[in-house]
PDB file of C-alpha atoms in Angstrom:
ATOM      1  CA  MET H   1      61.212  76.070  58.365  1.00  0.00           C
ATOM      2  CA  SER H   2      64.473  75.486  56.426  1.00  0.00           C
ATOM      3  CA  LEU H   3      66.492  77.499  59.101  1.00  0.00           C
ATOM      4  CA  LEU H   4      65.739  74.773  61.717  1.00  0.00           C
ATOM      5  CA  PRO H   5      67.502  72.092  60.156  1.00  0.00           C
ATOM      6  CA  GLY H   6      70.681  74.568  59.699  1.00  0.00           C
ATOM      7  CA  LEU H   7      70.556  75.463  63.425  1.00  0.00           C
ATOM      8  CA  ALA H   8      70.385  71.812  64.602  1.00  0.00           C
ATOM      9  CA  ALA H   9      73.329  71.278  62.386  1.00  0.00           C
ATOM     10  CA  ALA H  10      75.445  73.866  63.882  1.00  0.00           C
ATOM     11  CA  ALA H  11      74.494  73.167  67.571  1.00  0.00           C
ATOM     12  CA  THR H  12      75.718  69.534  66.587  1.00  0.00           C
ATOM     13  CA  SER H  13      79.180  70.649  65.000  1.00  0.00           C
ATOM     14  CA  ALA H  14      79.727  73.255  68.092  1.00  0.00           C
ATOM     15  CA  SER H  15      79.325  70.541  70.521  1.00  0.00           C
ATOM     16  CA  THR H  16      81.872  68.094  68.847  1.00  0.00           C
ATOM     17  CA  ALA H  17      84.321  70.731  67.852  1.00  0.00           C
ATOM     18  CA  GLU H  18      87.748  71.125  69.945  1.00  0.00           C
ATOM     19  CA  PRO H  19      87.593  73.443  72.746  1.00  0.00           C
ATOM     20  CA  LEU H  20      89.214  76.774  72.388  1.00  0.00           C
ATOM     21  CA  TRP H  21      91.998  76.045  74.928  1.00  0.00           C
ATOM     22  CA  ARG H  22      93.629  72.983  76.366  1.00  0.00           C
ATOM     23  CA  SER H  23      95.352  72.240  79.587  1.00  0.00           C
ATOM     24  CA  ILE H  24      98.739  71.671  79.433  1.00  0.00           C
ATOM     25  CA  GLU H  25     100.055  69.568  82.638  1.00  0.00           C
ATOM     26  CA  GLN H  26     103.087  71.026  84.439  1.00  0.00           C
ATOM     27  CA  PRO H  27     105.746  68.930  86.321  1.00  0.00           C
ATOM     28  CA  VAL H  28     105.325  68.699  90.257  1.00  0.00           C
ATOM     29  CA  LEU H  29     108.454  70.788  90.883  1.00  0.00           C
ATOM     30  CA  LEU H  30     107.506  73.553  88.690  1.00  0.00           C
ATOM     31  CA  LYS H  31     104.065  73.908  90.578  1.00  0.00           C
ATOM     32  CA  VAL H  32     105.977  73.947  94.032  1.00  0.00           C
ATOM     33  CA  LEU H  33     108.402  76.541  92.451  1.00  0.00           C
ATOM     34  CA  VAL H  34     105.467  78.806  91.230  1.00  0.00           C
ATOM     35  CA  ALA H  35     103.699  78.425  94.694  1.00  0.00           C
ATOM     36  CA  GLY H  36     106.804  79.002  96.745  1.00  0.00           C
ATOM     37  CA  ALA H  37     107.589  82.463  94.650  1.00  0.00           C
ATOM     38  CA  GLY H  38     104.257  83.611  95.168  1.00  0.00           C
ATOM     39  CA  VAL H  39     104.296  82.995  98.924  1.00  0.00           C
ATOM     40  CA  ALA H  40     107.841  84.660  99.203  1.00  0.00           C
ATOM     41  CA  LEU H  41     106.421  87.610  97.287  1.00  0.00           C
ATOM     42  CA  ILE H  42     103.655  87.902  99.496  1.00  0.00           C
ATOM     43  CA  ILE H  43     105.566  87.953 102.687  1.00  0.00           C
ATOM     44  CA  TRP H  44     108.146  90.239 101.127  1.00  0.00           C
ATOM     45  CA  GLU H  45     105.178  92.612 100.630  1.00  0.00           C
ATOM     46  CA  LEU H  46     103.787  92.388 103.925  1.00  0.00           C
ATOM     47  CA  TRP H  47     107.271  92.979 105.493  1.00  0.00           C
ATOM     48  CA  TRP H  48     107.814  95.894 103.109  1.00  0.00           C
ATOM     49  CA  PHE H  49     104.363  97.888 103.995  1.00  0.00           C
ATOM     50  CA  LEU H  50     103.898  96.722 107.649  1.00  0.00           C
ATOM     51  CA  GLY H  51     107.482  95.791 108.791  1.00  0.00           C
ATOM     52  CA  ARG H  52     109.797  97.865 111.038  1.00  0.00           C
ATOM     53  CA  HIS H  53     112.403  99.064 109.018  1.00  0.00           C
ATOM     54  CA  GLY H  54     115.554 100.570 111.020  1.00  0.00           C
ATOM     55  CA  GLY H  55     115.714 101.898 114.673  1.00  0.00           C
ATOM     56  CA  GLY H  56     114.551 105.210 113.612  1.00  0.00           C
ATOM     57  CA  VAL H  57     116.547 108.516 114.121  1.00  0.00           C
ATOM     58  CA  ALA H  58     116.713 110.955 117.204  1.00  0.00           C
ATOM     59  CA  ALA H  59     115.614 114.480 116.899  1.00  0.00           C
ATOM     60  CA  ARG H  60     118.228 117.010 117.710  1.00  0.00           C
ATOM     61  CA  GLU H  61     117.940 119.376 120.476  1.00  0.00           C
ATOM     62  CA  GLY H  62     117.349 123.091 119.892  1.00  0.00           C
ATOM     63  CA  GLU H  63     117.300 125.997 121.784  1.00  0.00           C
ATOM     64  CA  HIS H  64     114.703 126.020 125.143  1.00  0.00           C
ATOM     65  CA  GLY H  65     114.744 122.450 124.917  1.00  0.00           C
ATOM     66  CA  LEU H  66     112.963 121.920 121.844  1.00  0.00           C
ATOM     67  CA  GLN H  67     113.566 118.773 120.043  1.00  0.00           C
ATOM     68  CA  GLU H  68     113.711 119.208 116.132  1.00  0.00           C
ATOM     69  CA  ILE H  69     114.067 117.267 113.037  1.00  0.00           C
ATOM     70  CA  THR H  70     113.427 117.830 109.166  1.00  0.00           C
ATOM     71  CA  ILE H  71     111.532 114.980 107.372  1.00  0.00           C
ATOM     72  CA  THR H  72     111.911 114.768 103.540  1.00  0.00           C
ATOM     73  CA  VAL H  73     108.603 113.619 101.942  1.00  0.00           C
ATOM     74  CA  ASP H  74     109.431 112.089  98.559  1.00  0.00           C
ATOM     75  CA  GLY H  75     107.227 109.044  98.111  1.00  0.00           C
ATOM     76  CA  GLY H  76     107.148 108.395 101.953  1.00  0.00           C
ATOM     77  CA  TYR H  77     108.623 110.138 104.979  1.00  0.00           C
ATOM     78  CA  ALA H  78     112.472 109.889 105.433  1.00  0.00           C
ATOM     79  CA  PRO H  79     112.829 109.271 108.211  1.00  0.00           C
ATOM     80  CA  SER H  80     109.716 107.560 108.770  1.00  0.00           C
ATOM     81  CA  ARG H  81     110.615 106.664 112.526  1.00  0.00           C
ATOM     82  CA  ILE H  82     111.561 109.808 114.763  1.00  0.00           C
ATOM     83  CA  ARG H  83     112.585 108.927 118.280  1.00  0.00           C
ATOM     84  CA  VAL H  84     112.318 111.952 120.741  1.00  0.00           C
ATOM     85  CA  LYS H  85     112.609 112.570 124.648  1.00  0.00           C
ATOM     86  CA  ALA H  86     109.443 112.296 126.778  1.00  0.00           C
ATOM     87  CA  GLY H  87     108.224 115.649 128.381  1.00  0.00           C
ATOM     88  CA  GLN H  88     109.723 118.243 125.869  1.00  0.00           C
ATOM     89  CA  PRO H  89     108.042 119.755 122.948  1.00  0.00           C
ATOM     90  CA  VAL H  90     108.880 118.427 119.290  1.00  0.00           C
ATOM     91  CA  ARG H  91     109.254 120.495 115.959  1.00  0.00           C
ATOM     92  CA  LEU H  92     108.532 118.521 112.986  1.00  0.00           C
ATOM     93  CA  SER H  93     109.687 120.318 109.611  1.00  0.00           C
ATOM     94  CA  PHE H  94     108.477 118.519 106.422  1.00  0.00           C
ATOM     95  CA  HIS H  95     109.970 119.502 103.224  1.00  0.00           C
ATOM     96  CA  ARG H  96     107.918 118.007 100.573  1.00  0.00           C
ATOM     97  CA  ILE H  97     109.537 117.256  96.979  1.00  0.00           C
ATOM     98  CA  ASP H  98     107.204 114.651  95.737  1.00  0.00           C
ATOM     99  CA  PRO H  99     104.245 116.078  93.457  1.00  0.00           C
ATOM    100  CA  SER H 100     101.981 113.121  94.523  1.00  0.00           C
ATOM    101  CA  GLY H 101      98.562 114.590  96.026  1.00  0.00           C
ATOM    102  CA  CYS H 102      98.550 111.878  98.440  1.00  0.00           C
ATOM    103  CA  VAL H 103     101.288 113.400 100.543  1.00  0.00           C
ATOM    104  CA  ALA H 104     100.114 116.875 100.519  1.00  0.00           C
ATOM    105  CA  LYS H 105      98.882 116.682 104.029  1.00  0.00           C
ATOM    106  CA  VAL H 106     100.168 115.109 106.990  1.00  0.00           C
ATOM    107  CA  ILE H 107      97.732 114.048 109.994  1.00  0.00           C
ATOM    108  CA  PHE H 108      98.607 113.643 113.564  1.00  0.00           C
ATOM    109  CA  PRO H 109      95.467 111.676 114.851  1.00  0.00           C
ATOM    110  CA  ASP H 110      96.842 111.549 118.588  1.00  0.00           C
ATOM    111  CA  PHE H 111      97.505 115.260 118.564  1.00  0.00           C
ATOM    112  CA  HIS H 112      94.535 116.204 116.599  1.00  0.00           C
ATOM    113  CA  GLN H 113      96.486 118.171 114.366  1.00  0.00           C
ATOM    114  CA  SER H 114      97.200 118.232 110.476  1.00  0.00           C
ATOM    115  CA  LEU H 115      99.488 120.107 108.303  1.00  0.00           C
ATOM    116  CA  ASP H 116      99.339 121.114 104.610  1.00  0.00           C
ATOM    117  CA  LEU H 117     102.384 120.323 102.718  1.00  0.00           C
ATOM    118  CA  PRO H 118     103.289 122.948  99.990  1.00  0.00           C
ATOM    119  CA  LEU H 119     105.417 121.503  97.103  1.00  0.00           C
ATOM    120  CA  ASP H 120     109.076 122.352  97.067  1.00  0.00           C
ATOM    121  CA  ALA H 121     108.724 123.971 100.575  1.00  0.00           C
ATOM    122  CA  THR H 122     109.702 123.287 104.232  1.00  0.00           C
ATOM    123  CA  THR H 123     106.448 123.557 106.850  1.00  0.00           C
ATOM    124  CA  SER H 124     106.919 123.082 110.434  1.00  0.00           C
ATOM    125  CA  VAL H 125     104.332 121.514 113.009  1.00  0.00           C
ATOM    126  CA  ASP H 126     105.019 122.064 116.735  1.00  0.00           C
ATOM    127  CA  LEU H 127     103.859 119.311 118.797  1.00  0.00           C
ATOM    128  CA  PRO H 128     103.319 119.322 122.557  1.00  0.00           C
ATOM    129  CA  ALA H 129     105.130 117.419 125.121  1.00  0.00           C
ATOM    130  CA  ARG H 130     104.035 113.866 125.527  1.00  0.00           C
ATOM    131  CA  ALA H 131     104.450 110.879 127.554  1.00  0.00           C
ATOM    132  CA  ALA H 132     106.373 107.957 126.494  1.00  0.00           C
ATOM    133  CA  GLY H 133     104.644 106.313 123.648  1.00  0.00           C
ATOM    134  CA  SER H 134     104.544 105.249 119.912  1.00  0.00           C
ATOM    135  CA  TYR H 135     102.436 107.925 117.895  1.00  0.00           C
ATOM    136  CA  PRO H 136     101.601 107.651 114.254  1.00  0.00           C
ATOM    137  CA  PHE H 137     101.375 110.241 111.725  1.00  0.00           C
ATOM    138  CA  HIS H 138     100.062 109.647 108.042  1.00  0.00           C
ATOM    139  CA  CYS H 139      99.260 111.198 104.737  1.00  0.00           C
ATOM    140  CA  GLY H 140      95.781 112.046 103.979  1.00  0.00           C
ATOM    141  CA  MET H 141      94.784 108.767 102.630  1.00  0.00           C
ATOM    142  CA  ASN H 142      96.874 106.809 105.383  1.00  0.00           C
ATOM    143  CA  MET H 143      98.940 105.420 102.619  1.00  0.00           C
ATOM    144  CA  VAL H 144     101.946 106.868 103.663  1.00  0.00           C
ATOM    145  CA  ARG H 145     103.071 106.548 107.125  1.00  0.00           C
ATOM    146  CA  GLY H 146     105.631 107.531 109.969  1.00  0.00           C
ATOM    147  CA  ARG H 147     105.744 107.107 113.527  1.00  0.00           C
ATOM    148  CA  LEU H 148     107.013 109.524 116.432  1.00  0.00           C
ATOM    149  CA  GLU H 149     108.546 107.222 119.247  1.00  0.00           C
ATOM    150  CA  VAL H 150     108.793 109.058 122.356  1.00  0.00           C
ATOM    151  CA  GLU H 151     111.163 107.594 125.031  1.00  0.00           C
TER     152      GLU H 151
END
């Protein structure tokens, strides 16, 4: 029973000891600046990932009315917005230089097509003529996105 008084003494000294951390009150101006910077970063991230960037690039007309454009795949699609004319078929050529597995495939949900993109190669997909509208395409994990805008 000699252990019992020792445990009681340890519990008493632990409850009266100083806490392992302490709060340091900050000036209100600093709190406002930190909160404002956080909100600004959140807005910037939303704009970066969800916002529209640029007016898009128009595809050139090739032979037999086929519209063509080459898209570089390197951490994203460049250009990511492609403008084409309605009622004409489109050939999209993807040149992949990014070794990431995420961009190894591109999916066109509205066309029910997908395309494997080998590294350091150019692969093309022919899409049929469509009515005016906006048709998204994305990588296999839907993290890298692009848009085909038919006008």
